[in-house]
Tab-separated table of C-alpha atoms in Angstrom:
chain	number	residue	atom	x	y	z
Y	282	UNK	CA	113.664	65.434	111.371
Y	283	UNK	CA	116.935	64.596	113.132
Y	284	UNK	CA	119.451	67.070	114.550
Y	285	UNK	CA	121.837	66.308	111.667
Y	286	UNK	CA	119.125	67.234	109.127
Y	287	UNK	CA	118.418	70.478	110.985
Y	288	UNK	CA	122.086	71.463	111.043
Y	289	UNK	CA	122.375	70.737	107.284
Y	290	UNK	CA	119.267	72.876	106.621
Y	291	UNK	CA	120.652	75.696	108.775
Y	292	UNK	CA	124.030	75.594	107.047
Y	293	UNK	CA	122.325	75.684	103.605
Y	294	UNK	CA	120.244	78.657	104.741
Y	295	UNK	CA	123.381	80.391	106.071
Y	296	UNK	CA	125.112	79.838	102.741
Y	297	UNK	CA	122.110	81.256	100.842
Y	298	UNK	CA	122.119	84.350	103.067
Y	299	UNK	CA	125.871	84.778	102.627
Y	300	UNK	CA	125.469	84.491	98.852
Y	301	UNK	CA	122.664	87.054	98.841
Y	302	UNK	CA	124.717	89.451	100.964
Y	303	UNK	CA	127.686	89.085	98.569
Y	304	UNK	CA	125.384	89.866	95.636
Y	305	UNK	CA	124.090	92.940	97.421
Y	306	UNK	CA	127.608	94.140	98.230
Y	307	UNK	CA	128.645	93.649	94.603
Y	308	UNK	CA	125.617	95.651	93.471
Y	309	UNK	CA	126.545	98.415	95.914
Y	310	UNK	CA	130.099	98.499	94.514
Y	311	UNK	CA	128.765	98.639	90.968
Y	312	UNK	CA	126.471	101.493	91.989
Y	313	UNK	CA	129.521	103.579	92.925
Y	314	UNK	CA	130.714	103.159	89.362
Y	315	UNK	CA	127.443	104.516	87.929
Y	316	UNK	CA	125.859	101.124	87.186
Y	317	UNK	CA	122.140	100.803	87.854
Y	318	UNK	CA	121.822	98.433	90.858
Y	319	UNK	CA	118.532	96.986	89.614
Y	320	UNK	CA	119.874	96.029	86.207
Y	321	UNK	CA	123.119	94.684	87.710
Y	322	UNK	CA	121.153	92.600	90.207
Y	323	UNK	CA	118.679	91.370	87.597
Y	324	UNK	CA	121.473	90.199	85.325
Y	325	UNK	CA	123.024	88.171	88.125
Y	326	UNK	CA	119.805	86.264	88.901
Y	327	UNK	CA	119.456	83.303	86.517
Y	328	UNK	CA	120.648	85.375	83.566
Y	329	UNK	CA	117.535	87.578	83.685
Y	330	UNK	CA	117.743	91.090	82.319
Y	331	UNK	CA	116.062	94.167	83.669
Y	332	UNK	CA	113.511	95.805	81.410
Y	333	UNK	CA	112.061	99.290	81.508
Y	334	UNK	CA	108.388	99.459	82.465
Y	335	UNK	CA	106.111	101.450	80.204
Y	336	UNK	CA	104.838	104.578	81.847
Y	337	UNK	CA	101.158	104.680	82.686
Y	338	UNK	CA	99.128	106.922	80.471
Y	339	UNK	CA	95.972	108.794	81.298
Y	340	UNK	CA	94.221	106.930	78.485
Y	341	UNK	CA	92.508	104.056	80.261
Y	342	UNK	CA	90.378	102.749	77.406
Y	343	UNK	CA	91.612	100.596	74.561
Y	344	UNK	CA	89.580	102.730	72.161
Y	345	UNK	CA	91.885	105.675	72.865
Y	346	UNK	CA	89.121	108.209	73.506
Y	347	UNK	CA	90.200	108.916	77.106
Y	348	UNK	CA	86.957	107.640	78.678
Y	349	UNK	CA	87.189	104.797	81.212
Y	350	UNK	CA	86.476	101.341	79.769
Y	351	UNK	CA	83.448	100.147	81.751
Y	352	UNK	CA	83.370	96.753	80.001
Y	353	UNK	CA	86.016	95.643	82.484
Y	354	UNK	CA	83.557	95.809	85.393
Y	355	UNK	CA	80.283	94.910	83.671
Y	356	UNK	CA	80.478	91.187	84.584
Y	357	UNK	CA	81.265	91.669	88.288
Y	358	UNK	CA	78.411	90.158	90.317
Y	359	UNK	CA	76.680	92.274	92.949
Y	360	UNK	CA	74.095	91.365	95.567
Y	361	UNK	CA	70.703	93.056	95.212
Y	362	UNK	CA	68.100	92.871	97.955
Y	363	UNK	CA	64.760	94.423	98.816
Y	364	UNK	CA	64.054	95.566	102.342
Y	365	UNK	CA	60.427	95.553	103.471
Y	366	UNK	CA	61.351	97.184	106.760
Y	367	UNK	CA	63.307	96.600	109.937
Y	368	UNK	CA	63.034	96.761	113.680
Y	369	UNK	CA	65.097	96.127	116.797
Y	370	UNK	CA	64.188	93.505	119.377
Y	371	UNK	CA	65.942	92.149	122.432
Y	372	UNK	CA	67.679	88.787	122.400
Y	373	UNK	CA	65.099	87.583	124.940
Y	374	UNK	CA	62.259	88.324	122.492
Y	375	UNK	CA	64.272	86.880	119.593
Y	376	UNK	CA	64.665	83.578	121.447
Y	377	UNK	CA	60.915	83.478	122.158
Y	378	UNK	CA	59.990	83.647	118.449
Y	379	UNK	CA	58.342	80.569	116.985
Y	380	UNK	CA	56.176	79.622	114.042
Y	381	UNK	CA	53.284	82.071	113.744
Y	382	UNK	CA	55.019	84.913	115.626
Y	383	UNK	CA	54.527	88.380	114.163
Y	384	UNK	CA	57.265	91.005	114.138
Y	385	UNK	CA	56.149	94.595	113.704
Y	386	UNK	CA	58.288	96.563	111.231
Y	387	UNK	CA	58.947	100.289	110.979
Y	388	UNK	CA	57.091	100.664	107.644
Y	389	UNK	CA	53.461	101.262	106.894
Y	390	UNK	CA	51.539	98.896	104.625
Y	391	UNK	CA	51.779	100.075	101.007
Y	392	UNK	CA	54.960	102.085	101.614
Y	393	UNK	CA	57.719	101.553	98.996
Y	394	UNK	CA	60.433	98.971	99.635
Y	395	UNK	CA	64.146	99.855	99.678
Y	396	UNK	CA	66.268	98.376	96.887
Y	397	UNK	CA	69.820	97.786	98.085
Y	398	UNK	CA	72.888	96.814	96.030
Y	399	UNK	CA	75.680	95.434	98.212
Y	400	UNK	CA	73.958	97.089	101.168
Y	401	UNK	CA	73.731	100.558	99.553
Y	402	UNK	CA	70.318	102.093	98.914
Y	403	UNK	CA	69.874	102.753	95.186
Y	404	UNK	CA	66.096	102.895	94.689
Y	405	UNK	CA	62.598	102.490	96.081
Y	406	UNK	CA	60.001	100.217	94.529
Y	407	UNK	CA	56.759	98.324	94.862
Y	408	UNK	CA	56.149	94.583	94.871
Y	409	UNK	CA	54.690	93.041	91.716
Y	410	UNK	CA	53.962	89.466	90.639
Y	411	UNK	CA	55.482	88.290	87.341
Y	412	UNK	CA	54.814	84.707	86.150
Y	413	UNK	CA	53.882	83.639	89.684
Y	414	UNK	CA	57.141	85.066	91.098
Y	415	UNK	CA	57.670	88.206	93.129
Y	416	UNK	CA	59.396	91.145	91.482
Y	417	UNK	CA	59.849	94.832	92.167
Y	418	UNK	CA	58.900	97.815	90.045
Y	419	UNK	CA	61.292	100.726	90.558
Y	420	UNK	CA	59.366	103.824	91.510
Y	421	UNK	CA	62.238	106.116	92.495
Y	422	UNK	CA	65.915	105.637	91.610
Y	423	UNK	CA	68.427	107.574	93.696
Y	424	UNK	CA	70.876	109.631	91.633
Y	425	UNK	CA	74.534	108.566	91.608
Y	426	UNK	CA	75.570	111.819	93.315
Y	427	UNK	CA	73.139	111.154	96.180
Y	428	UNK	CA	74.469	107.590	96.534
Y	429	UNK	CA	78.017	108.925	96.786
Y	430	UNK	CA	76.951	111.419	99.476
Y	431	UNK	CA	75.455	108.584	101.531
Y	432	UNK	CA	78.734	106.649	101.350
Y	433	UNK	CA	80.655	109.468	103.031
């Protein structure tokens, strides 16, 4: 871009700012006369008119019964994982791991696995095999109130 192009761009920008400032000053003058500045400003921009927004109601469901509409969130995907156990090791030991290495976990054999949804514990379960695939049978589901307490 040449210097001439830059000066033209700067002068156009200056003119736009000057125009916007004039509009604002006109709105301020209209406000002294009891005119709503938002509607006055909206009417000056491309012939648009200001409209009143509907007030929010406490009724959040389309059915009108006052209960929240859970259908809105039913299709949101979440990540579910099962944790066999965990442990902490040093980076030195991590780098020494190779095929056949065994890492000792903090759980006993036969102890229930943790079921996590987006990293939050929601249940405990045991491993089962269904059609030659692993699955988990829920043995203890944590109540919603307990889950909320853990979040705090």
